mmCIF file of C-alpha atoms in Angstrom:
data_model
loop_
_atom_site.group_PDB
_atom_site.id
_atom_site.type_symbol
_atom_site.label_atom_id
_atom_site.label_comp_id
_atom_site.label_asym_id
_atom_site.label_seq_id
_atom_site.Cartn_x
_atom_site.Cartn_y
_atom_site.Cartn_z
ATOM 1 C CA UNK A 1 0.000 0.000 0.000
ATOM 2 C CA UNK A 2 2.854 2.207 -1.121
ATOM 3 C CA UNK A 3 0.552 5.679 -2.622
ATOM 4 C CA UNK A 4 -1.204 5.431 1.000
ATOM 5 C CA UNK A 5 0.258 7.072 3.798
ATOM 6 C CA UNK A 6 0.722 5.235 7.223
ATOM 7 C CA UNK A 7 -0.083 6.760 10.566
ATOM 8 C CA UNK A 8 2.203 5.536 12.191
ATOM 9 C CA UNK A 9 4.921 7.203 10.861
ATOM 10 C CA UNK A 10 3.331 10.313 11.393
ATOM 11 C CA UNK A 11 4.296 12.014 14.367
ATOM 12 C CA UNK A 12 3.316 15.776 14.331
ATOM 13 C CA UNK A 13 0.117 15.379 15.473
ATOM 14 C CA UNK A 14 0.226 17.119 18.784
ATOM 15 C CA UNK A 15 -3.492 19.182 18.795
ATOM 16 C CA UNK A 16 -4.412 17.731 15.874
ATOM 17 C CA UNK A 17 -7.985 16.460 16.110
ATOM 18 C CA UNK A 18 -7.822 12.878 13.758
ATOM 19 C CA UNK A 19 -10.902 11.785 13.201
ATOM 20 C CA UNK A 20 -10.355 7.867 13.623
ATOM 21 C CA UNK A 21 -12.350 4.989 11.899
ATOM 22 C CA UNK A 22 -11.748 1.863 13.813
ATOM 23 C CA UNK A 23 -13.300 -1.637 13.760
ATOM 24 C CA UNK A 24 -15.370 -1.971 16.894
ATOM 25 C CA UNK A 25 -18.325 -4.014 15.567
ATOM 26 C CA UNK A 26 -17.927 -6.202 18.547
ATOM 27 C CA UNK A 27 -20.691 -9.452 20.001
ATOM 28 C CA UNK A 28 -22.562 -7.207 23.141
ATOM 29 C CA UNK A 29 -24.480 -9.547 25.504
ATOM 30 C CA UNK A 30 -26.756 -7.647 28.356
ATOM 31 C CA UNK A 31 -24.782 -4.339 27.670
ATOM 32 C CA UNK A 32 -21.430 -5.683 27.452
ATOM 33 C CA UNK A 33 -19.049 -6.444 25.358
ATOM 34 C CA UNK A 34 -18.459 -10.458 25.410
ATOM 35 C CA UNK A 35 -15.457 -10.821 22.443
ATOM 36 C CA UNK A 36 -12.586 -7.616 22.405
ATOM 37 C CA UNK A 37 -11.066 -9.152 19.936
ATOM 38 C CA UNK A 38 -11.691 -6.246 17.027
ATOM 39 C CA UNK A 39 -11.158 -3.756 20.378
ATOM 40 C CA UNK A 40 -7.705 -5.598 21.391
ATOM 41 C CA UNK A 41 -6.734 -4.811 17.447
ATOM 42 C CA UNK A 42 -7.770 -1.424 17.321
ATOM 43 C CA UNK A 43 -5.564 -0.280 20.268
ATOM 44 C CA UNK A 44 -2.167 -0.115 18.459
ATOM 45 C CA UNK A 45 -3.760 3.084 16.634
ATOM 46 C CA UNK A 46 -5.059 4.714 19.387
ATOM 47 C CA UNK A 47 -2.514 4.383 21.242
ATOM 48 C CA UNK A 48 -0.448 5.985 19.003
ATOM 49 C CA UNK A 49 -2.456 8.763 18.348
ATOM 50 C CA UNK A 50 -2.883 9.576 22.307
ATOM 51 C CA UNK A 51 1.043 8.989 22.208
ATOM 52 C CA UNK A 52 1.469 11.829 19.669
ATOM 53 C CA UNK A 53 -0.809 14.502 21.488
ATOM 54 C CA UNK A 54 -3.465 14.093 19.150
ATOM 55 C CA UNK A 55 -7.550 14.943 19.752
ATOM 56 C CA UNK A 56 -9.061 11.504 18.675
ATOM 57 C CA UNK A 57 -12.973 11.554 17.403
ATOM 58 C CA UNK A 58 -13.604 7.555 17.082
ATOM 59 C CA UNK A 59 -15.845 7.046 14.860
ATOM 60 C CA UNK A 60 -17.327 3.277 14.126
ATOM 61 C CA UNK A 61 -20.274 1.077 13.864
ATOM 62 C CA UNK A 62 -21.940 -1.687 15.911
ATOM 63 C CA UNK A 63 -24.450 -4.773 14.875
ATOM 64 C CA UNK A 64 -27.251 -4.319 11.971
ATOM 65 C CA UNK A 65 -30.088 -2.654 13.795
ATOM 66 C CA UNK A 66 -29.339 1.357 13.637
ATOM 67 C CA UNK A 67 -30.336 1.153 17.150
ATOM 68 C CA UNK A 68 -27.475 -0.531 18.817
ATOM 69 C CA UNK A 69 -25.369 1.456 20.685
ATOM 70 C CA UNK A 70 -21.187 1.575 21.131
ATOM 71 C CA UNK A 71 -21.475 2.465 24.369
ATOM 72 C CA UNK A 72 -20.340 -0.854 25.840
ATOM 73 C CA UNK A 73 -17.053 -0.435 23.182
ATOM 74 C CA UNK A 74 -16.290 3.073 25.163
ATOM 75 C CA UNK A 75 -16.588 1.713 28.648
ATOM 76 C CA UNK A 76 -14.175 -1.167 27.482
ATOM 77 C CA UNK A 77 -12.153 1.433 25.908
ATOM 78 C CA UNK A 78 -12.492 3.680 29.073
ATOM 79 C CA UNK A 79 -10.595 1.422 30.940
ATOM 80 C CA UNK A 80 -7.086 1.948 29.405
ATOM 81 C CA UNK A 81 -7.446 5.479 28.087
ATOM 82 C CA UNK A 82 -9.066 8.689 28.787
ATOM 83 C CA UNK A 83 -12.213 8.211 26.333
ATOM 84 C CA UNK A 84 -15.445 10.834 26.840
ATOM 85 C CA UNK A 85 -18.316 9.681 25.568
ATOM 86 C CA UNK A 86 -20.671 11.367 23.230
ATOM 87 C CA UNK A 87 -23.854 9.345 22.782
ATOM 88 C CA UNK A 88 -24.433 11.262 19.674
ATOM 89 C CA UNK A 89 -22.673 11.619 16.300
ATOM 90 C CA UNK A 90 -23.868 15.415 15.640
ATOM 91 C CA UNK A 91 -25.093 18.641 17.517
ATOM 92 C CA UNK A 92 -24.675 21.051 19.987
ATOM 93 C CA UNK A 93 -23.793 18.397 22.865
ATOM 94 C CA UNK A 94 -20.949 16.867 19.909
ATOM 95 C CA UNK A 95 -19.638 20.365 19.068
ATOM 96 C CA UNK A 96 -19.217 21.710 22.839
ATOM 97 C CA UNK A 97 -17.410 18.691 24.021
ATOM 98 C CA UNK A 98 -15.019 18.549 20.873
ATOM 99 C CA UNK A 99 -13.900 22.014 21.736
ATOM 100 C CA UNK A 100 -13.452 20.907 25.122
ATOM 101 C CA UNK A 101 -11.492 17.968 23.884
ATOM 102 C CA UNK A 102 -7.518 18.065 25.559
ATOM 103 C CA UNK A 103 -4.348 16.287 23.224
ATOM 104 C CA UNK A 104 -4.139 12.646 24.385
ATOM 105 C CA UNK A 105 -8.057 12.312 24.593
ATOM 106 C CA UNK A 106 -10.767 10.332 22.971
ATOM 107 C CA UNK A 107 -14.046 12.170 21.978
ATOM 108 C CA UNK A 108 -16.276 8.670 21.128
ATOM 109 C CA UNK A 109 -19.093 9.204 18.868
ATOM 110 C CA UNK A 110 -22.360 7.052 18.489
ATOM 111 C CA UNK A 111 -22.960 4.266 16.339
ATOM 112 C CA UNK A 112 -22.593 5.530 12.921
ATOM 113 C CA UNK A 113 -25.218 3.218 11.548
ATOM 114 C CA UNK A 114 -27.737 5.508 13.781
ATOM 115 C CA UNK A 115 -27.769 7.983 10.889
ATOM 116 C CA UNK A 116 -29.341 5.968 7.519
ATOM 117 C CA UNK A 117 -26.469 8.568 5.675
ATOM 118 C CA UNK A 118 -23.786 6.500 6.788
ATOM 119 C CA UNK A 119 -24.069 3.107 4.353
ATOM 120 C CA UNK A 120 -25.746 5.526 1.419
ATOM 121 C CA UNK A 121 -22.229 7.165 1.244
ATOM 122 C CA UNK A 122 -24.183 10.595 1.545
ATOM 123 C CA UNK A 123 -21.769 13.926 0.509
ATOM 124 C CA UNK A 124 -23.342 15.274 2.870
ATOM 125 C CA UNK A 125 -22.878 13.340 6.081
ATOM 126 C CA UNK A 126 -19.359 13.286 4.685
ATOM 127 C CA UNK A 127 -18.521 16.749 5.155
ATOM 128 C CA UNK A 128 -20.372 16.820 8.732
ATOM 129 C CA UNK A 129 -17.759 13.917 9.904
ATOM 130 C CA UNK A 130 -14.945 15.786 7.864
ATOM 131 C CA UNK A 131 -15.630 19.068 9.453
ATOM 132 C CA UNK A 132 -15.156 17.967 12.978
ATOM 133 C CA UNK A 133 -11.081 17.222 12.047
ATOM 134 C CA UNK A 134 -7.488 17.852 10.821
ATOM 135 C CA UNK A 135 -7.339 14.435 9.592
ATOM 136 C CA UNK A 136 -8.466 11.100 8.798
ATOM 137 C CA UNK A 137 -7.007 7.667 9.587
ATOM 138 C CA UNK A 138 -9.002 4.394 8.475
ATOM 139 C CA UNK A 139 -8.363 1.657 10.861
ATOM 140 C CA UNK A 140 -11.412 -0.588 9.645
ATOM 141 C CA UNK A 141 -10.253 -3.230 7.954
ATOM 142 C CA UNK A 142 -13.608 -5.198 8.319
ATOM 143 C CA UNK A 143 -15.859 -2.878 6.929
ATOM 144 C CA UNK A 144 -13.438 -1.999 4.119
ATOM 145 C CA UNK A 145 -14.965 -3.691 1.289
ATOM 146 C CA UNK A 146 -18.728 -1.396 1.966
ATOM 147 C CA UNK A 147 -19.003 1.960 0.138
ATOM 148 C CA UNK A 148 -19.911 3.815 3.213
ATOM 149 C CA UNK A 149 -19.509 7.326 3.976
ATOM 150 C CA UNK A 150 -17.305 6.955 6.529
ATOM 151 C CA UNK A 151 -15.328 4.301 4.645
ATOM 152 C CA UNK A 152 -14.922 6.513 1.350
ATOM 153 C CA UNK A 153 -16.816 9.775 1.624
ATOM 154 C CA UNK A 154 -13.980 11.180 3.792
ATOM 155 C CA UNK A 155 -10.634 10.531 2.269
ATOM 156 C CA UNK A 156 -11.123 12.789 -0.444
ATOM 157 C CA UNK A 157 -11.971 15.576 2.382
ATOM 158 C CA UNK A 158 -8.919 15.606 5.040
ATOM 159 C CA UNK A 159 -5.412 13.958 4.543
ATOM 160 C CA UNK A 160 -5.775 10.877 4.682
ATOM 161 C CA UNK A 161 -3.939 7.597 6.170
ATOM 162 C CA UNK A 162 -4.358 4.129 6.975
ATOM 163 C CA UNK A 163 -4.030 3.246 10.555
ATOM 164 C CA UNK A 164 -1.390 -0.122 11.825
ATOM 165 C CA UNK A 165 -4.682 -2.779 11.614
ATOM 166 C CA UNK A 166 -5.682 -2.049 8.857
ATOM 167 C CA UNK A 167 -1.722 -1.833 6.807
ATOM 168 C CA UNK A 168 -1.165 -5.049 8.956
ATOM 169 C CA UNK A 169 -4.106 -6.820 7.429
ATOM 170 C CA UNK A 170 -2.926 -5.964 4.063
ATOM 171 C CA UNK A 171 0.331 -7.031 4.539
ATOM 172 C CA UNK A 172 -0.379 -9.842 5.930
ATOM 173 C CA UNK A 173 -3.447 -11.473 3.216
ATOM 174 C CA UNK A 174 -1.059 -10.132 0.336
ATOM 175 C CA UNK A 175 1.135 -12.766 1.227
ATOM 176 C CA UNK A 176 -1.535 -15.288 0.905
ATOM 177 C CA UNK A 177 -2.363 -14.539 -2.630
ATOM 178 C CA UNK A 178 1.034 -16.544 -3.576
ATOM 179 C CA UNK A 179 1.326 -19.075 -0.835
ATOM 180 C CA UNK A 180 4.369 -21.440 0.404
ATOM 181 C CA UNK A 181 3.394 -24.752 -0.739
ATOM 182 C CA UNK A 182 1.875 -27.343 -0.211
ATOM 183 C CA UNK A 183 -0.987 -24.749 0.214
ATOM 184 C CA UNK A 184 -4.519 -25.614 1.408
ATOM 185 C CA UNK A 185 -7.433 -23.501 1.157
ATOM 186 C CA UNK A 186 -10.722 -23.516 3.411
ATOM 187 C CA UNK A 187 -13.791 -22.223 2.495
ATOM 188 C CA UNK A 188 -16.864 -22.314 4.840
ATOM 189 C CA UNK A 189 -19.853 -20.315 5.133
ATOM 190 C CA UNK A 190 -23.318 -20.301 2.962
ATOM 191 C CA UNK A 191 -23.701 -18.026 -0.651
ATOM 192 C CA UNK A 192 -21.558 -20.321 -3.269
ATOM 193 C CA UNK A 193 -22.851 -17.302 -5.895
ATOM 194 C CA UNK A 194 -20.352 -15.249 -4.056
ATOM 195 C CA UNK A 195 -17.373 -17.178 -3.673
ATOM 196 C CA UNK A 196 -17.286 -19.298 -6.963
ATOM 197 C CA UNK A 197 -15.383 -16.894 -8.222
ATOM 198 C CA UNK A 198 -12.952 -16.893 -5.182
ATOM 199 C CA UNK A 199 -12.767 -20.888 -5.934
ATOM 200 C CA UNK A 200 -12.327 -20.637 -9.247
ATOM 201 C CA UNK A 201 -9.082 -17.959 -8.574
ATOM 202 C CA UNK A 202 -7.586 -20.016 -6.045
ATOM 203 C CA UNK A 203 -7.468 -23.048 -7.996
ATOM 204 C CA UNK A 204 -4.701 -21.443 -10.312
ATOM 205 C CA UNK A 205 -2.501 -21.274 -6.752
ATOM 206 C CA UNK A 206 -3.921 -23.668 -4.188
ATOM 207 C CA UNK A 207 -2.859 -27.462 -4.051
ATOM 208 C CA UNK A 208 -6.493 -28.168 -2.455
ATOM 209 C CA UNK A 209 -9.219 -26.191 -1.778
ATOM 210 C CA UNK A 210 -11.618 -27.624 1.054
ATOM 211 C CA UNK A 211 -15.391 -26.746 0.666
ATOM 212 C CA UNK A 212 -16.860 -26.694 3.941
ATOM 213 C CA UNK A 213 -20.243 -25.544 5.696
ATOM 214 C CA UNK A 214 -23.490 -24.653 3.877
ATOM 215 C CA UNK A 215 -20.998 -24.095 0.408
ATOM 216 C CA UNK A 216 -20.723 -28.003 0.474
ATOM 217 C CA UNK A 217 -24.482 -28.699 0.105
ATOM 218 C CA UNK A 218 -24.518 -26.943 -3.162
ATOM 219 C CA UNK A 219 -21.718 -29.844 -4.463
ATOM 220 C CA UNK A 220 -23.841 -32.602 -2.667
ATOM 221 C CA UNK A 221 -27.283 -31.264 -4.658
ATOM 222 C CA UNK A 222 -25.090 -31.071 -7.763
ATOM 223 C CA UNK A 223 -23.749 -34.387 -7.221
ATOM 224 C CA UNK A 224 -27.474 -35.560 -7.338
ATOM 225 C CA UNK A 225 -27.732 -36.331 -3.680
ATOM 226 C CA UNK A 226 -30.456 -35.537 -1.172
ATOM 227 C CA UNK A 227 -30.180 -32.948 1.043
ATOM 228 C CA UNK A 228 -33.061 -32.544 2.364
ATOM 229 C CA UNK A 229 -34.181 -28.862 4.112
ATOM 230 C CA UNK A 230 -30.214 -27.563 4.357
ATOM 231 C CA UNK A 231 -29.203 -24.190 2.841
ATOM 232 C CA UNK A 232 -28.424 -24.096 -0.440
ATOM 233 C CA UNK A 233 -27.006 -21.257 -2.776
ATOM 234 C CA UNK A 234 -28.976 -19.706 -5.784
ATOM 235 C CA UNK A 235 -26.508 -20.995 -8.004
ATOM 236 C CA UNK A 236 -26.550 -24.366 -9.888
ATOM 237 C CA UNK A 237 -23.462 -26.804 -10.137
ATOM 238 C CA UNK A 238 -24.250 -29.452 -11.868
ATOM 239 C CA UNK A 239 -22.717 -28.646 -15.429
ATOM 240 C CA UNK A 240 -19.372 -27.240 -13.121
ATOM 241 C CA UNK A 241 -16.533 -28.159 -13.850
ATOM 242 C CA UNK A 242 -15.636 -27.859 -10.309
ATOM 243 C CA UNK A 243 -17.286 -31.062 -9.836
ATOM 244 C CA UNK A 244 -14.900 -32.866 -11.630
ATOM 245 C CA UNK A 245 -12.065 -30.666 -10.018
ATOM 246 C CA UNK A 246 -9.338 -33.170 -7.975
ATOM 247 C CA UNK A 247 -8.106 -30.237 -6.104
ATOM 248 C CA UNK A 248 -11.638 -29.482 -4.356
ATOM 249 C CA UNK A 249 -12.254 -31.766 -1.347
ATOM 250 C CA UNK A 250 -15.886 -31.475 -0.079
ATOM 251 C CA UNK A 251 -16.938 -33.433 3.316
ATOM 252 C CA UNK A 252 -16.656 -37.587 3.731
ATOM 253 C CA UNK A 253 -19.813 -37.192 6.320
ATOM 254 C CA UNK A 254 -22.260 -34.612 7.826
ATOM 255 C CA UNK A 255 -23.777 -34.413 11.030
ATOM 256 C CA UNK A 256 -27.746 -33.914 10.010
ATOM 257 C CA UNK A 257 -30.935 -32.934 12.398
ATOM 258 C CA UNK A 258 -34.171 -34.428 11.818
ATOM 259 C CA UNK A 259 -37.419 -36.102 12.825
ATOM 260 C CA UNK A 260 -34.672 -39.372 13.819
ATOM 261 C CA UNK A 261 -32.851 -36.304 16.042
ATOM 262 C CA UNK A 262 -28.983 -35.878 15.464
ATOM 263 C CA UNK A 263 -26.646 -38.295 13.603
ATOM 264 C CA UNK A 264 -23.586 -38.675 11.774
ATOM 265 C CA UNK A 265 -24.018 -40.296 8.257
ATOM 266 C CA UNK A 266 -22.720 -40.339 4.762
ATOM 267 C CA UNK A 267 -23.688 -37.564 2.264
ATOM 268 C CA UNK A 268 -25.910 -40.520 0.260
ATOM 269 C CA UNK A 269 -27.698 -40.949 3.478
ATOM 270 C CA UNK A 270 -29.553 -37.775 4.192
ATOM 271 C CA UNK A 271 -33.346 -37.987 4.409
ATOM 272 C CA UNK A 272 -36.138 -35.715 2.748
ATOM 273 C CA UNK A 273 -36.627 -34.013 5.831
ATOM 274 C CA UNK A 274 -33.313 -33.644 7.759
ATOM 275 C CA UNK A 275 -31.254 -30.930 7.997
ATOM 276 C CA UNK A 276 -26.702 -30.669 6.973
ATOM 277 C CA UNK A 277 -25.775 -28.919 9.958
ATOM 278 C CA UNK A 278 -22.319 -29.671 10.446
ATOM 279 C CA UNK A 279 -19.033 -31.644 9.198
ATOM 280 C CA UNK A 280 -18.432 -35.112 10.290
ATOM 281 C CA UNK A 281 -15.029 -36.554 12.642
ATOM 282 C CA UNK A 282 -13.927 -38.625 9.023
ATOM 283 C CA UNK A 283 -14.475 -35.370 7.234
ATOM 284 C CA UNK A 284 -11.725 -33.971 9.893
ATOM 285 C CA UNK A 285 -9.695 -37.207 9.969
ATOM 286 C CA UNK A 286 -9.543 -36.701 5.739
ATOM 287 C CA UNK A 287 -8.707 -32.899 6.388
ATOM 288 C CA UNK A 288 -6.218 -33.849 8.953
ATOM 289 C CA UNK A 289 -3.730 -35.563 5.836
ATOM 290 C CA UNK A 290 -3.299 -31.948 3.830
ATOM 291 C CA UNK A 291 -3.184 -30.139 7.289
ATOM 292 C CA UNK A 292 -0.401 -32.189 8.604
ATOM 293 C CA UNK A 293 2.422 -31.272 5.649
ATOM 294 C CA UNK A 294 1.061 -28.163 4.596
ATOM 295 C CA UNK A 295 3.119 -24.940 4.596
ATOM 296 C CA UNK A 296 0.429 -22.228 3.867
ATOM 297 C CA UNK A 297 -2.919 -22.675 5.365
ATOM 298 C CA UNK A 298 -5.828 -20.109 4.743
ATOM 299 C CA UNK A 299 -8.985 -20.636 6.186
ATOM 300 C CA UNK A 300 -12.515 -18.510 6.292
ATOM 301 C CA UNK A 301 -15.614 -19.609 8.037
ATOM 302 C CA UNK A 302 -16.971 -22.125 9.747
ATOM 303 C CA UNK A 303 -17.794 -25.922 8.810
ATOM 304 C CA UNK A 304 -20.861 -26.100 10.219
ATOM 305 C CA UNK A 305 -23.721 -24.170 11.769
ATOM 306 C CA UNK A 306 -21.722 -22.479 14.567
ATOM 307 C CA UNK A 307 -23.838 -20.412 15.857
ATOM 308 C CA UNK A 308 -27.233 -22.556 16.885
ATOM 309 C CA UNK A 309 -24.444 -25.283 18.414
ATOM 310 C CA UNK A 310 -23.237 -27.038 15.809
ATOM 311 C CA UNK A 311 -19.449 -26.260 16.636
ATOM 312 C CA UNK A 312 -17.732 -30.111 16.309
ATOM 313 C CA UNK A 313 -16.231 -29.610 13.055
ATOM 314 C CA UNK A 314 -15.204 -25.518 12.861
ATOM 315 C CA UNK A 315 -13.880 -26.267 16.969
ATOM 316 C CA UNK A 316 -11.507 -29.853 15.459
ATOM 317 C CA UNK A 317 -10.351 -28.165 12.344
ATOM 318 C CA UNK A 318 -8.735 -25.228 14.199
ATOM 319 C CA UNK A 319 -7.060 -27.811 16.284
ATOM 320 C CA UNK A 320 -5.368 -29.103 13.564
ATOM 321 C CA UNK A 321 -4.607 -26.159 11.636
ATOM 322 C CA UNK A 322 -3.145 -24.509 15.029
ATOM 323 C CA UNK A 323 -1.099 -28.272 15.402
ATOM 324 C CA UNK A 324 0.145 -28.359 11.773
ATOM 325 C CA UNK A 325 2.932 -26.020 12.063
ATOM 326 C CA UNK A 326 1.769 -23.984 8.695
ATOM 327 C CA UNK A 327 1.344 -20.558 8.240
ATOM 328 C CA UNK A 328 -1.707 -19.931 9.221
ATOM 329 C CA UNK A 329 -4.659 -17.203 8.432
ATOM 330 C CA UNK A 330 -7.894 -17.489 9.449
ATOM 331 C CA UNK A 331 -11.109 -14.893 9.213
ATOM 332 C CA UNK A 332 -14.378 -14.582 9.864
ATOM 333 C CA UNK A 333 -16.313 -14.064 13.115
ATOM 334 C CA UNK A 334 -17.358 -17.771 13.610
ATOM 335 C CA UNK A 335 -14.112 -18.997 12.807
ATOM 336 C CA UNK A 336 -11.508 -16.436 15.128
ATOM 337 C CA UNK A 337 -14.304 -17.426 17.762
ATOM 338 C CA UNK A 338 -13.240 -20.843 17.778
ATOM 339 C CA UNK A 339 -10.027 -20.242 17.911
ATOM 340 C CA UNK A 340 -10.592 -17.824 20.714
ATOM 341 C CA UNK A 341 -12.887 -20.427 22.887
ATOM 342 C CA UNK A 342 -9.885 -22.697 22.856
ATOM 343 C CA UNK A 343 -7.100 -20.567 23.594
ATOM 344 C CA UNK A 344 -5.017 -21.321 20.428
ATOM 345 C CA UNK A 345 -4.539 -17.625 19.275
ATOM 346 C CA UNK A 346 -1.000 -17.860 19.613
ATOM 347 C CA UNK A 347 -0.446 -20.707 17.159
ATOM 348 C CA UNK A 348 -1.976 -18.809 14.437
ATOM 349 C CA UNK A 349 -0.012 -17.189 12.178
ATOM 350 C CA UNK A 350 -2.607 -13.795 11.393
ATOM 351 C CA UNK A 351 -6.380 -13.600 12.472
ATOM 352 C CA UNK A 352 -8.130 -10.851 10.402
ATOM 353 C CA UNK A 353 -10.726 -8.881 11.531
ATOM 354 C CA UNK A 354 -12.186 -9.519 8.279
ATOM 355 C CA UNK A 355 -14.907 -11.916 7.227
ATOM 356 C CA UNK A 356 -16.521 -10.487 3.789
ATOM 357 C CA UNK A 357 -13.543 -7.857 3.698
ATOM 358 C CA UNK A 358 -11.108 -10.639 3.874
ATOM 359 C CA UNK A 359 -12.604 -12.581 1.093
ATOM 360 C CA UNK A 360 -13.301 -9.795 -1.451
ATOM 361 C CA UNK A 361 -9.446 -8.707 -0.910
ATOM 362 C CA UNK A 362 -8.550 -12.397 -1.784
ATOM 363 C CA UNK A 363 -10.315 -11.873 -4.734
ATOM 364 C CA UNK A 364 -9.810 -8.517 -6.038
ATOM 365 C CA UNK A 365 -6.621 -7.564 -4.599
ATOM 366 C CA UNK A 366 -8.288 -4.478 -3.422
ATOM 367 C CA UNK A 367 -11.123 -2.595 -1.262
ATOM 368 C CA UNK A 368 -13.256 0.068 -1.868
ATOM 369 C CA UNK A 369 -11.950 1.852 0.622
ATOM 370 C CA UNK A 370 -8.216 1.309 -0.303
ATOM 371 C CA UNK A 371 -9.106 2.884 -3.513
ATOM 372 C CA UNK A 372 -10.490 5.778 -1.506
ATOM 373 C CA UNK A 373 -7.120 6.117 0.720
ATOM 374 C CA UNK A 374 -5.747 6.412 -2.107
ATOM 375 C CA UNK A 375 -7.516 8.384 -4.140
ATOM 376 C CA UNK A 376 -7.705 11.166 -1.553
ATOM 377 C CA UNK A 377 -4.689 11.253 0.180
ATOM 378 C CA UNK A 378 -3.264 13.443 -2.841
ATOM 379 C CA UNK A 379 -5.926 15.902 -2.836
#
């Protein structure tokens, strides 16, 4: 990311009020905040920034519903640096406490997904958010790949830079686009229409791609097999020439829910009326022989539905990616979860905050809001 400028080797910023985008779209149970893992990531930035005397406006977003609030990000935040909270992202209330704002502060600002300009990238809203600083530094890797004002409304505005997440999650997937081999690739999740193309890339510089989760149903259907009520894609496979692909390895055995309760059974076996709800312990014995020698492993999403239960195959594959001695990177929310419930963090080479952002940078070698940074930081 050479034509972007990095933060942090920017050090006259004493005064300066930076408005910072960070990635604090974190799970919130009964008003608090129940994974920091986006929070733990974002802290390299602001610490900086507080470092260099600057006035930090943190900006961000929280859940889908507009009505969620950050405020159980700024009391986690609160704990380790002097963060005032704003409850609001405009106004009087905004206005009086930015001027009151001291260097090595944090004014925090509501859930930008409060005001319906934010995902419209409005012009408007842009120069509101602009206004309130000296400059801007995008630290959001996850929401990188969404057109939003705050994501690509801004750059053009202020002098611009890309904060140490963000540059480190660049870094760090660019490497994975030409991997150490042997190389395996895993691919969970639902929406084959999306990631065929994805596939179809990584088959040029993959040794094996593994289709996992609800992506595998749409090879079983294709193959002709039952499967019942699962979740299929919109997309049809059965003239693919993935099919035929030796690279691809889809799942040995499923664990299914139906009117005979939970079992563990071949892909032939699934009934009318069951339910593919998970990967099966052969399907993990199978993956087990390209984890063991591999060099490069990247993984996204989950094998199975994680989050009604059905953990048993995401929870045993990231035991033997974090025992296989590869390099490792994993994304998506499900999947760094996992990892995180078991306390193997450490033997993973990269965790991105990213779970769509991660995947459209494997494919397009690019984000919207790279193209913004730079785009803007010129002007």
């Amino acid at each position: 990311m050479h034509q972007v400028k990095k933060i942090s080797d920017e050090t006259n910023l004493k005064g300066k009020y930076v408005l910072l985008r960070s990635s604090l779209n974190v799970p919130v149970e009964d008003g608090k905040v129940v994974n920091q893992f986006r929070i733990v990531r974002a802290i390299p930035t602001i610490k900086h920034l507080l470092d260099q005397g600057a006035r930090v406006i943190l900006i961000g977003h929280i859940g889908r519903d507009p009505k969620e609030t950050l405020k159980p990000v700024a009391d986690v935040l609160a704990e380790s640096f002097p963060v005032k909270w704003a409850g609001l992202i405009k106004g009087d209330v905004v206005d009086r406490m930015r001027l009151e704002l001291k260097d090595g502060e944090i004014l925090m600002l509501e859930n930008l997904r409060s005001d319906e300009r934010e995902t419209k990238n409005d012009s408007t809203f842009a120069a509101e958010l602009a206004s309130m600083a000296d400059v801007y530094v995008d630290d959001a890797f996850d929401a990188a790949h969404r057109a939003h004002t705050s994501m690509v409304g801004i750059p053009p505005l202020l002098p611009s830079y890309v904060g140490i997440n963000f540059c480190m999650e660049y870094e760090e997937l660019k490497h994975t686009l030409k991997p150490e081999h042997p190389s395996l690739f895993i691919l969970g999740g639902a929406k084959f229409e999306t990631k065929m193309p994805l596939v179809e890339k990584f088959l040029n510089s993959y040794d094996h791609i593994f289709i996992g989760g609800a992506l595998a149903n749409d090879f079983f259907k294709a193959k002709g097999l039952e499967v019942g009520k699962s979740l299929v894609s919109e997309i049809d496979l059965s003239d693919s020439d993935l099919l035929k692909n030796e690279k691809i390895i889809i799942p040995v055995d499923v664990v299914v829910e139906g009117p005979n309760g939970k079992r563990t059974i071949a892909p032939n076996e699934v009934e009318v009326d069951e339910i593919i709800l998970d990967a099966g312990p052969e399907t993990i014995k199978l993956l087990s022989l390209y984890t063991r020698g591999a060099k490069t492993i990247l993984w996204n999403g989950p094998l199975g539905n994680y989050e009604d239960g059905f953990e048993g195959g995401t929870v045993a594959l990231a035991k033997l990616v974090a025992e296989s001695g590869a390099y490792s990177v994993v994304g998506g929310g499900d999947t760094v979860a996992a990892i995180e419930s078991l306390g193997l963090s450490g033997q993973f080479g990269f965790m991105s905050t990213g779970g769509g952002a991660m995947l459209e940078f494997l494919e397009h070698g690019t984000l919207v809001a790279i193209d913004a940074l730079k785009a803007g930081v010129h002007k």
